[in-house]
Short mmCIF file of C-alpha atoms and ligand atoms in Angstrom, two decimals:
data_model
loop_
_atom_site.label_atom_id
_atom_site.label_comp_id
_atom_site.label_asym_id
_atom_site.label_seq_id
_atom_site.Cartn_x
_atom_site.Cartn_y
_atom_site.Cartn_z
CA MET A 228 213.40 75.32 118.59
CA SER A 229 214.40 76.38 115.10
CA GLU A 230 216.75 73.42 114.80
CA ARG A 231 213.87 71.03 115.20
CA ARG A 232 213.39 68.71 112.25
CA VAL A 233 210.36 69.64 110.15
CA ARG A 234 207.80 66.87 110.28
CA VAL A 235 204.28 67.41 109.03
CA ARG A 236 201.38 65.09 108.54
CA PHE A 237 198.28 64.63 106.49
CA ALA A 238 195.74 62.87 108.67
CA PRO A 239 192.48 62.12 106.89
CA SER A 240 189.58 60.24 108.37
CA PRO A 241 188.49 57.45 106.02
CA THR A 242 184.87 58.58 105.85
CA GLY A 243 184.50 58.68 102.07
CA ALA A 244 186.18 60.15 99.04
CA LEU A 245 188.93 62.67 99.62
CA HIS A 246 187.57 66.17 99.05
CA ILE A 247 189.56 68.46 96.76
CA GLY A 248 190.17 70.77 99.74
CA GLY A 249 191.89 67.86 101.48
CA VAL A 250 194.09 67.45 98.44
CA ARG A 251 195.17 71.08 98.73
CA THR A 252 195.92 70.58 102.45
CA ALA A 253 198.07 67.57 101.63
CA LEU A 254 199.79 69.50 98.83
CA TYR A 255 200.72 72.39 101.12
CA ASN A 256 202.02 69.93 103.70
CA TYR A 257 204.06 68.27 100.97
CA LEU A 258 205.54 71.55 99.74
CA PHE A 259 206.36 72.63 103.27
CA ALA A 260 208.03 69.32 104.10
CA ARG A 261 210.09 69.29 100.91
CA GLN A 262 211.27 72.88 101.14
CA HIS A 263 212.56 72.22 104.65
CA GLY A 264 214.05 68.85 103.86
CA GLY A 265 211.56 67.40 106.32
CA ASP A 266 209.17 64.48 106.46
CA LEU A 267 205.57 64.09 105.41
CA VAL A 268 203.61 61.53 107.41
CA PHE A 269 200.40 59.83 106.29
CA ARG A 270 198.18 58.99 109.26
CA ILE A 271 194.71 57.48 109.12
CA GLU A 272 192.40 58.87 111.80
CA ASP A 273 189.82 56.13 112.03
CA THR A 274 188.73 56.28 115.65
CA ASP A 275 185.14 57.11 114.76
CA SER A 276 183.99 53.66 113.77
CA ASN A 277 180.48 54.89 112.93
CA ARG A 278 181.80 56.98 110.10
CA PHE A 279 184.25 54.44 108.71
CA VAL A 280 183.75 53.78 104.99
CA PRO A 281 185.41 50.74 103.41
CA GLY A 282 187.67 51.57 100.50
CA ALA A 283 188.23 55.17 101.55
CA GLU A 284 191.79 54.59 102.73
CA GLU A 285 192.78 52.87 99.50
CA TYR A 286 191.09 55.62 97.54
CA ILE A 287 193.10 58.30 99.32
CA ILE A 288 196.37 56.47 98.74
CA GLU A 289 195.59 56.01 95.06
CA SER A 290 194.68 59.67 94.72
CA PHE A 291 198.08 60.82 95.93
CA LYS A 292 199.82 58.27 93.78
CA TRP A 293 198.06 59.72 90.76
CA LEU A 294 198.85 63.27 91.81
CA GLY A 295 202.51 62.52 92.44
CA ILE A 296 202.43 63.55 96.09
CA GLN A 297 204.78 61.24 97.91
CA PHE A 298 204.73 60.53 101.61
CA ASP A 299 207.82 59.61 103.58
CA GLU A 300 206.17 57.45 106.17
CA GLY A 301 202.75 56.33 107.32
CA VAL A 302 200.06 53.85 106.37
CA SER A 303 201.42 51.88 103.39
CA PHE A 304 204.65 53.92 103.37
CA GLY A 305 206.56 52.38 106.29
CA GLY A 306 208.34 54.32 109.04
CA ASP A 307 209.44 53.69 112.61
CA LYS A 308 206.80 55.71 114.48
CA GLY A 309 203.83 53.53 113.65
CA PRO A 310 201.41 52.04 113.61
CA TYR A 311 200.02 54.97 111.64
CA ARG A 312 196.41 53.82 111.66
CA GLN A 313 194.78 55.09 114.84
CA SER A 314 192.56 52.04 115.25
CA GLU A 315 195.79 50.09 115.80
CA ARG A 316 196.96 52.37 118.61
CA ARG A 317 194.24 51.84 121.19
CA ALA A 318 196.59 50.76 123.96
CA ILE A 319 198.69 53.88 123.51
CA TYR A 320 195.71 56.23 123.88
CA LYS A 321 194.44 54.42 126.97
CA GLU A 322 197.75 55.00 128.63
CA TYR A 323 197.66 58.73 127.94
CA VAL A 324 194.03 59.07 129.00
CA GLN A 325 195.01 57.43 132.28
CA GLN A 326 197.85 59.89 132.64
CA LEU A 327 195.42 62.82 132.46
CA LEU A 328 193.04 61.13 134.89
CA ASP A 329 195.83 60.49 137.36
CA ALA A 330 196.93 64.12 137.15
CA GLY A 331 193.37 65.36 137.77
CA LYS A 332 193.28 66.97 134.34
CA ALA A 333 190.47 64.78 133.11
CA TYR A 334 187.54 63.10 134.82
CA ILE A 335 185.09 60.29 134.28
CA ALA A 336 181.50 61.18 133.44
CA PHE A 337 178.59 58.74 133.68
CA ASP A 338 175.81 60.92 132.36
CA THR A 339 173.69 58.89 130.00
CA PRO A 340 172.55 60.30 126.66
CA GLU A 341 169.07 60.66 128.20
CA GLU A 342 170.40 62.62 131.15
CA LEU A 343 172.34 64.92 128.88
CA GLU A 344 169.29 65.45 126.72
CA ALA A 345 167.23 66.32 129.82
CA LYS A 346 169.86 68.94 130.76
CA ARG A 347 169.68 70.42 127.28
CA GLN A 348 165.95 70.76 127.67
CA GLU A 349 166.33 72.30 131.10
CA ILE A 350 169.13 74.77 130.36
CA THR A 351 169.30 76.73 127.10
CA ASN A 352 172.68 76.45 125.38
CA PHE A 353 173.72 73.80 127.82
CA GLN A 354 177.41 73.01 127.68
CA TYR A 355 179.32 70.47 129.77
CA ASP A 356 181.92 72.84 131.19
CA CYS A 357 183.44 74.50 134.26
CA HIS A 358 180.06 75.99 135.15
CA THR A 359 177.96 72.87 134.85
CA ARG A 360 180.26 69.94 135.61
CA GLY A 361 179.61 70.32 139.36
CA LYS A 362 175.97 69.44 138.80
CA MET A 363 176.58 66.36 136.68
CA ARG A 364 177.22 62.69 137.43
CA ASN A 365 180.97 62.42 137.25
CA SER A 366 184.05 61.54 139.22
CA LEU A 367 184.25 65.13 140.48
CA THR A 368 180.81 65.00 142.08
CA LEU A 369 180.47 61.32 143.05
CA PRO A 370 182.35 59.63 145.90
CA LYS A 371 185.38 57.60 144.84
CA ASP A 372 183.90 54.21 145.82
CA GLU A 373 180.74 55.02 143.90
CA VAL A 374 182.81 55.75 140.80
CA GLU A 375 184.66 52.46 141.20
CA ARG A 376 181.43 50.58 141.72
CA LEU A 377 179.82 52.07 138.58
CA ILE A 378 182.85 51.13 136.49
CA ALA A 379 183.00 47.63 137.99
CA GLU A 380 179.32 47.13 137.24
CA GLY A 381 179.99 47.94 133.61
CA HIS A 382 178.25 51.29 133.38
CA GLN A 383 179.33 53.16 130.28
CA TYR A 384 181.27 56.35 130.78
CA VAL A 385 183.32 58.91 128.95
CA VAL A 386 186.48 60.69 129.97
CA ARG A 387 186.23 64.46 129.71
CA PHE A 388 188.97 67.04 129.64
CA LYS A 389 188.81 69.35 132.66
CA ILE A 390 189.24 72.83 131.26
CA GLU A 391 190.07 75.36 133.95
CA ALA A 392 188.05 78.57 133.97
CA GLY A 393 189.45 82.08 133.88
CA GLN A 394 192.37 81.49 131.59
CA GLU A 395 193.32 82.56 128.14
CA VAL A 396 194.66 80.18 125.50
CA LEU A 397 197.01 81.49 122.89
CA VAL A 398 197.12 79.79 119.51
CA ASN A 399 200.04 80.95 117.45
CA ASP A 400 199.11 80.48 113.86
CA LEU A 401 201.55 80.98 110.98
CA ILE A 402 198.78 82.36 108.80
CA ARG A 403 196.43 83.99 111.28
CA GLY A 404 198.90 85.28 113.81
CA GLU A 405 197.94 85.16 117.50
CA VAL A 406 194.47 83.84 118.19
CA ARG A 407 193.36 84.21 121.81
CA VAL A 408 190.45 82.38 123.35
CA LYS A 409 189.03 82.48 126.92
CA THR A 410 188.79 79.05 128.47
CA ASP A 411 185.40 79.88 129.97
CA ILE A 412 183.72 79.43 126.63
CA LEU A 413 185.24 76.00 125.97
CA ASP A 414 183.44 72.81 126.88
CA ASP A 415 184.93 69.79 128.59
CA LYS A 416 185.45 67.76 125.45
CA VAL A 417 185.10 64.02 125.51
CA LEU A 418 188.51 62.39 125.11
CA PHE A 419 187.63 58.74 125.46
CA LYS A 420 184.56 56.52 125.37
CA SER A 421 184.28 53.31 127.38
CA ALA A 422 181.68 51.93 124.97
CA ASP A 423 184.16 51.31 122.18
CA GLN A 424 187.32 51.80 124.24
CA LEU A 425 188.41 54.37 121.72
CA PRO A 426 189.68 57.90 122.08
CA THR A 427 188.02 60.79 120.27
CA TYR A 428 189.68 62.67 117.46
CA HIS A 429 191.10 65.34 119.80
CA LEU A 430 192.97 63.02 122.13
CA ALA A 431 194.26 60.70 119.43
CA ASN A 432 195.32 63.61 117.24
CA ILE A 433 197.38 65.27 119.98
CA VAL A 434 198.96 62.09 121.29
CA ASP A 435 199.96 61.07 117.78
CA ASP A 436 201.26 64.47 116.77
CA HIS A 437 203.41 64.34 119.89
CA LEU A 438 204.63 60.77 119.50
CA MET A 439 205.22 61.19 115.78
CA GLU A 440 207.23 64.35 116.53
CA ILE A 441 205.11 66.57 114.34
CA SER A 442 206.61 70.06 114.15
CA HIS A 443 203.89 71.84 112.16
CA VAL A 444 200.18 71.22 111.91
CA ILE A 445 198.97 72.51 108.55
CA ARG A 446 195.28 71.89 108.07
CA GLY A 447 192.00 73.38 106.93
CA GLU A 448 190.38 76.36 108.60
CA GLU A 449 187.54 74.15 109.80
CA TRP A 450 189.91 72.87 112.50
CA LEU A 451 190.73 76.30 113.88
CA PRO A 452 187.98 76.09 116.55
CA SER A 453 189.65 72.92 117.88
CA ALA A 454 193.07 74.53 118.12
CA PRO A 455 192.66 76.11 121.61
CA LEU A 456 191.63 72.73 122.99
CA HIS A 457 194.66 71.17 121.33
CA VAL A 458 196.97 73.75 122.87
CA LEU A 459 195.44 73.04 126.30
CA LEU A 460 195.96 69.32 125.80
CA TYR A 461 199.61 69.85 124.96
CA GLN A 462 199.93 71.87 128.16
CA ALA A 463 198.06 69.29 130.21
CA PHE A 464 200.52 66.62 129.10
CA GLY A 465 203.45 68.93 129.77
CA TRP A 466 204.48 68.93 126.10
CA GLU A 467 204.52 72.70 125.53
CA GLU A 468 208.16 72.55 124.47
CA THR A 469 207.41 70.44 121.45
CA MET A 470 204.01 71.78 120.62
CA PRO A 471 203.71 72.07 116.85
CA GLN A 472 203.30 75.38 115.09
CA PHE A 473 199.81 75.72 113.68
CA ALA A 474 198.78 76.96 110.24
CA HIS A 475 195.10 76.95 109.39
CA LEU A 476 194.59 77.22 105.64
CA PRO A 477 191.88 79.35 104.06
CA LEU A 478 188.60 77.72 103.19
CA LEU A 479 187.75 76.84 99.62
CA LEU A 480 184.68 78.84 98.67
CA LYS A 481 181.92 78.21 96.15
CA PRO A 482 182.83 79.27 92.59
CA ASP A 483 179.96 81.70 92.37
CA GLY A 484 179.54 83.23 95.74
CA LYS A 485 179.95 83.01 99.44
CA GLY A 486 180.05 79.88 101.52
CA LYS A 487 182.04 76.73 101.61
CA LEU A 488 182.60 74.71 98.44
CA SER A 489 180.42 71.64 98.53
CA LYS A 490 179.90 68.56 96.44
CA ARG A 491 176.56 70.01 95.38
CA ASP A 492 178.34 72.97 93.75
CA GLY A 493 180.25 70.49 91.63
CA ASP A 494 177.07 68.64 90.63
CA ARG A 495 175.31 71.91 89.88
CA LEU A 496 178.09 73.51 87.81
CA GLY A 497 179.58 70.34 86.38
CA PHE A 498 183.05 69.99 87.89
CA PRO A 499 184.48 67.24 90.09
CA VAL A 500 185.21 67.84 93.77
CA PHE A 501 187.13 64.57 94.12
CA PRO A 502 190.51 63.69 92.63
CA LEU A 503 189.36 60.27 91.39
CA GLU A 504 185.97 58.92 90.53
CA TRP A 505 184.29 57.66 93.70
CA HIS A 506 181.81 54.84 93.99
CA ASP A 507 180.02 55.23 97.27
CA PRO A 508 179.79 51.73 98.73
CA LYS A 509 176.66 52.58 100.74
CA THR A 510 174.51 54.45 98.26
CA GLY A 511 176.05 53.17 95.04
CA GLU A 512 176.29 56.77 93.88
CA VAL A 513 179.15 57.51 91.47
CA SER A 514 180.86 60.90 91.72
CA SER A 515 183.13 62.18 89.00
CA GLY A 516 186.85 62.61 89.51
CA TYR A 517 189.49 64.87 88.03
CA ARG A 518 191.40 61.88 86.68
CA GLU A 519 188.43 60.35 84.88
CA GLN A 520 187.37 63.72 83.51
CA GLY A 521 190.68 63.93 81.70
CA TYR A 522 192.63 66.36 83.84
CA PHE A 523 196.37 65.96 84.06
CA PRO A 524 197.61 65.53 87.61
CA GLU A 525 200.10 68.37 86.99
CA ALA A 526 197.23 70.68 86.08
CA VAL A 527 195.27 69.77 89.21
CA ILE A 528 198.35 70.37 91.37
CA ASN A 529 199.10 73.68 89.69
CA PHE A 530 195.48 74.82 90.05
CA LEU A 531 195.24 73.84 93.73
CA ALA A 532 198.62 75.31 94.65
CA LEU A 533 197.34 78.76 93.73
CA LEU A 534 194.11 78.50 95.71
CA GLY A 535 195.01 80.39 98.85
CA TRP A 536 198.61 81.20 98.01
CA ASN A 537 200.41 82.95 95.16
CA PRO A 538 204.06 83.53 94.40
CA GLY A 539 203.61 87.31 94.13
CA THR A 540 204.56 87.32 90.44
CA GLU A 541 202.64 86.99 87.19
CA GLN A 542 203.84 83.44 86.66
CA GLU A 543 201.06 80.89 86.80
CA LEU A 544 202.51 77.66 85.46
CA PHE A 545 204.53 75.67 87.97
CA THR A 546 205.54 72.08 88.26
CA LEU A 547 205.41 70.43 91.66
CA ASP A 548 209.20 70.70 91.91
CA GLU A 549 209.14 74.37 90.99
CA LEU A 550 206.58 75.05 93.70
CA VAL A 551 208.74 73.54 96.45
CA PRO A 552 211.18 76.44 96.91
CA LEU A 553 208.61 79.15 96.13
CA PHE A 554 205.81 78.13 98.47
CA ASP A 555 205.55 80.30 101.56
CA ILE A 556 203.10 79.23 104.25
CA SER A 557 203.18 82.64 105.90
CA LYS A 558 201.94 84.22 102.67
CA CYS A 559 198.79 82.12 102.52
CA SER A 560 195.69 84.24 102.62
CA LYS A 561 193.40 84.33 105.63
CA ALA A 562 190.37 84.94 103.46
CA GLY A 563 188.74 82.01 101.71
CA ALA A 564 189.82 81.15 98.20
CA ARG A 565 187.13 81.08 95.54
CA PHE A 566 187.13 77.74 93.75
CA ALA A 567 187.27 79.08 90.18
CA TYR A 568 186.93 75.70 88.50
CA GLU A 569 187.14 77.27 85.01
CA LYS A 570 190.71 78.12 85.90
CA GLY A 571 191.32 74.41 86.39
CA ILE A 572 190.16 73.83 82.81
CA TRP A 573 192.46 76.61 81.65
CA PHE A 574 195.38 74.94 83.41
CA ASN A 575 194.59 71.68 81.67
CA HIS A 576 194.65 73.46 78.33
CA GLU A 577 198.02 74.98 79.19
CA TYR A 578 199.39 71.55 80.02
CA ILE A 579 198.15 70.20 76.70
CA LEU A 580 200.18 72.95 75.02
CA LYS A 581 203.16 72.32 77.27
CA LYS A 582 203.28 68.60 76.58
CA SER A 583 204.81 67.35 73.34
CA ASN A 584 202.64 66.41 70.39
CA GLU A 585 203.85 62.86 70.78
CA GLU A 586 202.75 62.68 74.40
CA ILE A 587 199.28 64.00 73.66
CA ALA A 588 199.03 61.79 70.57
CA GLN A 589 199.80 58.72 72.69
CA LEU A 590 196.73 59.55 74.78
CA PHE A 591 194.60 60.30 71.72
CA PHE A 592 195.75 57.22 69.79
CA PRO A 593 193.52 54.66 71.61
CA ILE A 594 190.48 56.86 70.99
CA VAL A 595 191.27 57.06 67.28
CA LYS A 596 191.84 53.29 67.21
CA GLU A 597 188.34 52.70 68.54
CA HIS A 598 186.98 54.22 65.35
CA CYS A 599 189.71 53.37 62.85
CA SER A 600 191.51 50.25 63.92
CA ASP A 601 194.40 50.53 61.46
CA GLU A 602 195.40 54.15 61.98
CA THR A 603 199.08 54.78 62.63
CA LEU A 604 200.52 56.72 65.54
CA GLU A 605 202.45 58.87 63.08
CA ARG A 606 199.25 60.21 61.52
CA VAL A 607 197.69 60.77 64.93
CA VAL A 608 200.78 62.80 65.92
CA ALA A 609 200.34 64.90 62.76
CA VAL A 610 196.69 65.64 63.56
CA THR A 611 197.48 66.29 67.22
CA SER A 612 200.09 68.87 66.33
CA MET A 613 197.56 70.71 64.16
CA MET A 614 194.70 70.59 66.63
CA LYS A 615 195.85 70.36 70.24
CA ASP A 616 195.89 74.11 70.77
CA ARG A 617 192.12 74.12 70.34
CA VAL A 618 191.21 71.80 73.22
CA SER A 619 191.40 71.63 77.01
CA PHE A 620 191.02 67.86 77.23
CA VAL A 621 192.30 65.01 75.08
CA LYS A 622 188.76 63.66 74.86
CA GLU A 623 187.71 66.82 73.00
CA LEU A 624 190.03 65.95 70.13
CA TRP A 625 187.96 63.23 68.48
CA PRO A 626 184.81 65.28 67.80
CA LEU A 627 187.05 68.03 66.47
CA CYS A 628 189.37 65.85 64.38
CA SER A 629 187.36 62.84 63.27
CA PHE A 630 187.18 64.16 59.70
CA PHE A 631 190.93 63.63 59.30
CA PHE A 632 190.40 59.92 59.73
CA VAL A 633 186.86 59.36 58.49
CA ALA A 634 185.65 60.85 55.19
CA PRO A 635 182.43 62.82 55.47
CA THR A 636 179.33 61.02 54.22
CA GLU A 637 177.03 63.92 54.88
CA TYR A 638 177.46 67.64 54.36
CA ASP A 639 176.30 70.12 56.92
CA GLU A 640 173.15 71.67 55.50
CA LYS A 641 173.70 75.20 56.77
CA THR A 642 177.29 75.32 55.55
CA ALA A 643 176.34 73.86 52.19
CA LYS A 644 173.63 76.45 51.73
CA LYS A 645 176.06 79.23 52.41
CA ARG A 646 179.28 77.92 50.86
CA TRP A 647 178.23 75.73 47.93
CA LYS A 648 177.48 78.15 45.11
CA ASP A 649 176.08 77.51 41.64
CA ASP A 650 179.55 77.25 40.16
CA SER A 651 181.12 75.32 43.02
CA ALA A 652 180.84 71.93 41.34
CA GLN A 653 182.59 73.27 38.27
CA VAL A 654 185.29 75.12 40.22
CA MET A 655 185.93 72.03 42.37
CA THR A 656 186.20 69.89 39.24
CA GLU A 657 188.83 72.28 37.91
CA LEU A 658 190.64 72.28 41.24
CA MET A 659 190.64 68.49 41.20
CA ALA A 660 192.44 68.58 37.87
CA VAL A 661 194.98 71.08 39.23
CA LEU A 662 195.64 68.90 42.27
CA GLU A 663 195.84 65.78 40.12
CA SER A 664 198.71 67.32 38.20
CA ILE A 665 200.80 68.05 41.32
CA ASP A 666 203.55 65.52 41.92
CA ASP A 667 204.98 67.01 45.09
CA PHE A 668 201.84 67.12 47.25
CA SER A 669 203.55 68.93 50.11
CA LEU A 670 201.68 71.72 51.84
CA GLU A 671 203.91 74.50 50.45
CA ASN A 672 203.89 73.23 46.90
CA GLN A 673 200.13 72.74 46.79
CA GLU A 674 199.60 76.17 48.26
CA ARG A 675 201.79 77.85 45.65
CA ILE A 676 200.22 76.05 42.70
CA VAL A 677 196.62 76.43 43.86
CA HIS A 678 197.10 80.14 44.59
CA GLU A 679 198.58 80.68 41.12
CA TRP A 680 195.61 78.93 39.56
CA VAL A 681 193.09 80.97 41.59
CA GLU A 682 194.80 84.20 40.56
CA GLN A 683 195.00 83.26 36.94
CA LYS A 684 191.32 82.33 36.88
CA GLU A 685 190.45 85.46 38.85
CA TYR A 686 188.42 83.41 41.29
CA LYS A 687 187.72 84.63 44.79
CA LEU A 688 190.10 82.74 47.06
CA GLY A 689 187.60 82.73 49.94
CA ASN A 690 184.85 81.12 47.86
CA VAL A 691 187.18 78.44 46.52
CA MET A 692 188.52 77.58 49.96
CA ASN A 693 185.07 77.47 51.57
CA ALA A 694 183.68 75.10 48.99
CA TRP A 695 186.83 72.99 49.11
CA ARG A 696 186.57 72.77 52.89
CA LEU A 697 183.03 71.51 52.62
CA THR A 698 184.17 68.70 50.32
CA LEU A 699 186.99 67.54 52.59
CA VAL A 700 185.53 68.18 56.05
CA GLY A 701 181.79 68.04 55.52
CA GLU A 702 181.31 71.26 57.44
CA GLY A 703 182.85 74.69 57.94
CA LYS A 704 185.45 73.90 60.59
CA GLY A 705 189.04 72.76 60.78
CA PRO A 706 192.57 74.08 60.35
CA GLY A 707 194.09 75.53 57.16
CA MET A 708 192.94 73.83 53.94
CA PHE A 709 196.44 72.89 52.81
CA ASP A 710 197.13 71.35 56.21
CA ILE A 711 194.13 69.15 55.64
CA SER A 712 194.84 68.22 52.04
CA ALA A 713 198.52 67.58 52.73
CA PHE A 714 197.52 65.29 55.57
CA LEU A 715 194.92 63.42 53.52
CA GLY A 716 197.23 63.05 50.53
CA LYS A 717 196.39 63.40 46.89
CA GLU A 718 194.33 60.28 46.45
CA GLU A 719 192.07 60.77 49.45
CA THR A 720 191.68 64.50 48.77
CA ILE A 721 190.48 63.84 45.26
CA ARG A 722 188.25 60.96 46.33
CA ARG A 723 186.51 63.22 48.87
CA MET A 724 186.09 66.01 46.33
CA LYS A 725 184.58 63.70 43.75
CA ARG A 726 182.07 62.36 46.18
CA ALA A 727 181.06 65.83 47.38
CA ILE A 728 180.52 67.02 43.84
CA GLU A 729 178.28 64.00 43.25
CA VAL A 730 176.24 64.57 46.36
CA LEU A 731 176.06 68.36 46.34
CA GLY A 732 175.77 68.77 42.56
N1 LIG B 20 191.25 63.69 110.88
C1 LIG B 20 191.15 65.09 110.64
C2 LIG B 20 190.62 65.27 109.25
O1 LIG B 20 189.87 64.45 108.83
C3 LIG B 20 192.50 65.72 110.82
C4 LIG B 20 192.47 67.16 111.17
C5 LIG B 20 193.86 67.62 111.52
O2 LIG B 20 194.67 67.72 110.59
O3 LIG B 20 194.14 67.81 112.68
O4 LIG B 20 190.90 66.19 108.54
#
C-alpha cells in the first residue's frame, strides 16, 4: 500500500467561522500533502442543514487564501472527483445506504423521537445498540410487509448501522498507535434520515473519503471517538484495502490551564480564535480575527505549526515552504498543546524584524497619511527602520512614532518636572546656536560637534540630552537624540526647540 498516492482532505462543516484549531488541522494536512507530493482536497460537509450558516463556506475559503494554504481540488478549486459539497451528492449516499441495507449491515428504524425519549426514561443510559435493537420498532423486529407499508404510508424513519457484538475494532493511528475498542459499547449510529433524505456525517464522510481516494485522515482529536465506527463502516462496505491511515491531532488547550481552547478564552484574554474577523449573520456579533488584528499570515502559520509538533531543534522561525520537508506527523504529540497566544505575538514581532523596512513602511504609510497627508514614503521608511524593532504590530508604530511627523504642542508634565532644570532654557538656547552653525546636519557630524561643545562647557551630557529630548519629542521616549534631530533636519529641530523654550521657560 506504500505506493498509494497521498491524498488528504480538509472537510469543514459550514457552521460558522473557522476555529483556529481547524486552521492548524488544515495546515498539517497541507504540509503532509506537500511533503509527499500528494493532493489536498477541500470538501464541504454540509449535510446537517440545521447547522448551516450562510457565508461560512466563503469565509473558510478566504481564510486559507489569506494564510497561503492552497488546495489542489475541492469546492471552488476544481477537480474530477466532485461535486465536493456534500449537499450536492445526495444520490450517491442513497445508493451506498441501500448497499448496506441490502447486505443486512444496516436496518430501518421507525422509532419516533417520543418513543426514544420514553425508552431513555425507562432505561438508564439507554443506547440503541446490539442489546436493545431487538426491542425497538425496526426492520429487524417488524415483519417485512409491515416495514414496506410504513414506508409507503410516508412514516419517517432512519437507517441505522448494525454493529455486531463481541468484536474488537482496531484503529491504527499514526500519532496514537493502536487504539482498540469493543464493539459492544458502540451504538447503532444513524446513517441516513428519511425526513431530509440526507445522510449523517459518518456515512457521508466515509463514502466520500473512499470515492475521493483519501489515503490519510488527519483531523482533530475530537473525532477520535468516531474512528472505530468509521473503521467498521469501511469493513462493512468491503473497502478495508483502501482504508485511510488515521492521525488524530492533539487538542488545543486553554492558554492558562486545562481544558479545550474556547472562544470565551479569547474574549477573556484578548486574542482572536478565528483567522479573519467574523460577523455572525444570526446574532450580529462581531468576533476579532488574526488578520484584522494585524498579524501576518506567516506569523500565524509559524505559530500554529508548532502547536502540537516541533522539529526537535532550537529553530523556531519557519516559512511555510521550510516546514514542508521538516514536518513529521508521527512526531506530533498525543498530549494537548497549550495555546500560548503570547507566543503568537512574539512571532509577529519576529516577522516585523524579518521583513524589510520598506515592506513594513508600506503598511505603516497609509496610517501616517491619515494624520499627515503630505508625508513621503521615504521619511516613513526612515522612521520605520529606527522604530520597528520596538513593536509587535504595525498599528503600534503610530503612537510610538507620531512625534517624528507631528511637532509636540504639549510637554509631558512628569518628564518636564524631572528633566527641565533651572538652566535648561539657557543650555537649550546655547545648543540651538551650536546646531544653527552646523552645515552638514548628518547624524555623525552633529554628534561630534555637540559632544565637543558639551565637553568644553563641562555640562552633564545626560542632562543636556534629556532636556533636548523633551523639546523635540514632548516626552521622555524615543530613539537616540541624533537619530531624531537628523531625521527632523536643522530647521524643524530648531523650530521645536524654540517653541519648547517659550512654553517651558
Ligand atoms: N466535518 C467534520 C468537521 O467539521 C470533519 C471531520 C473529519 O475530518 O472527519 O471537522
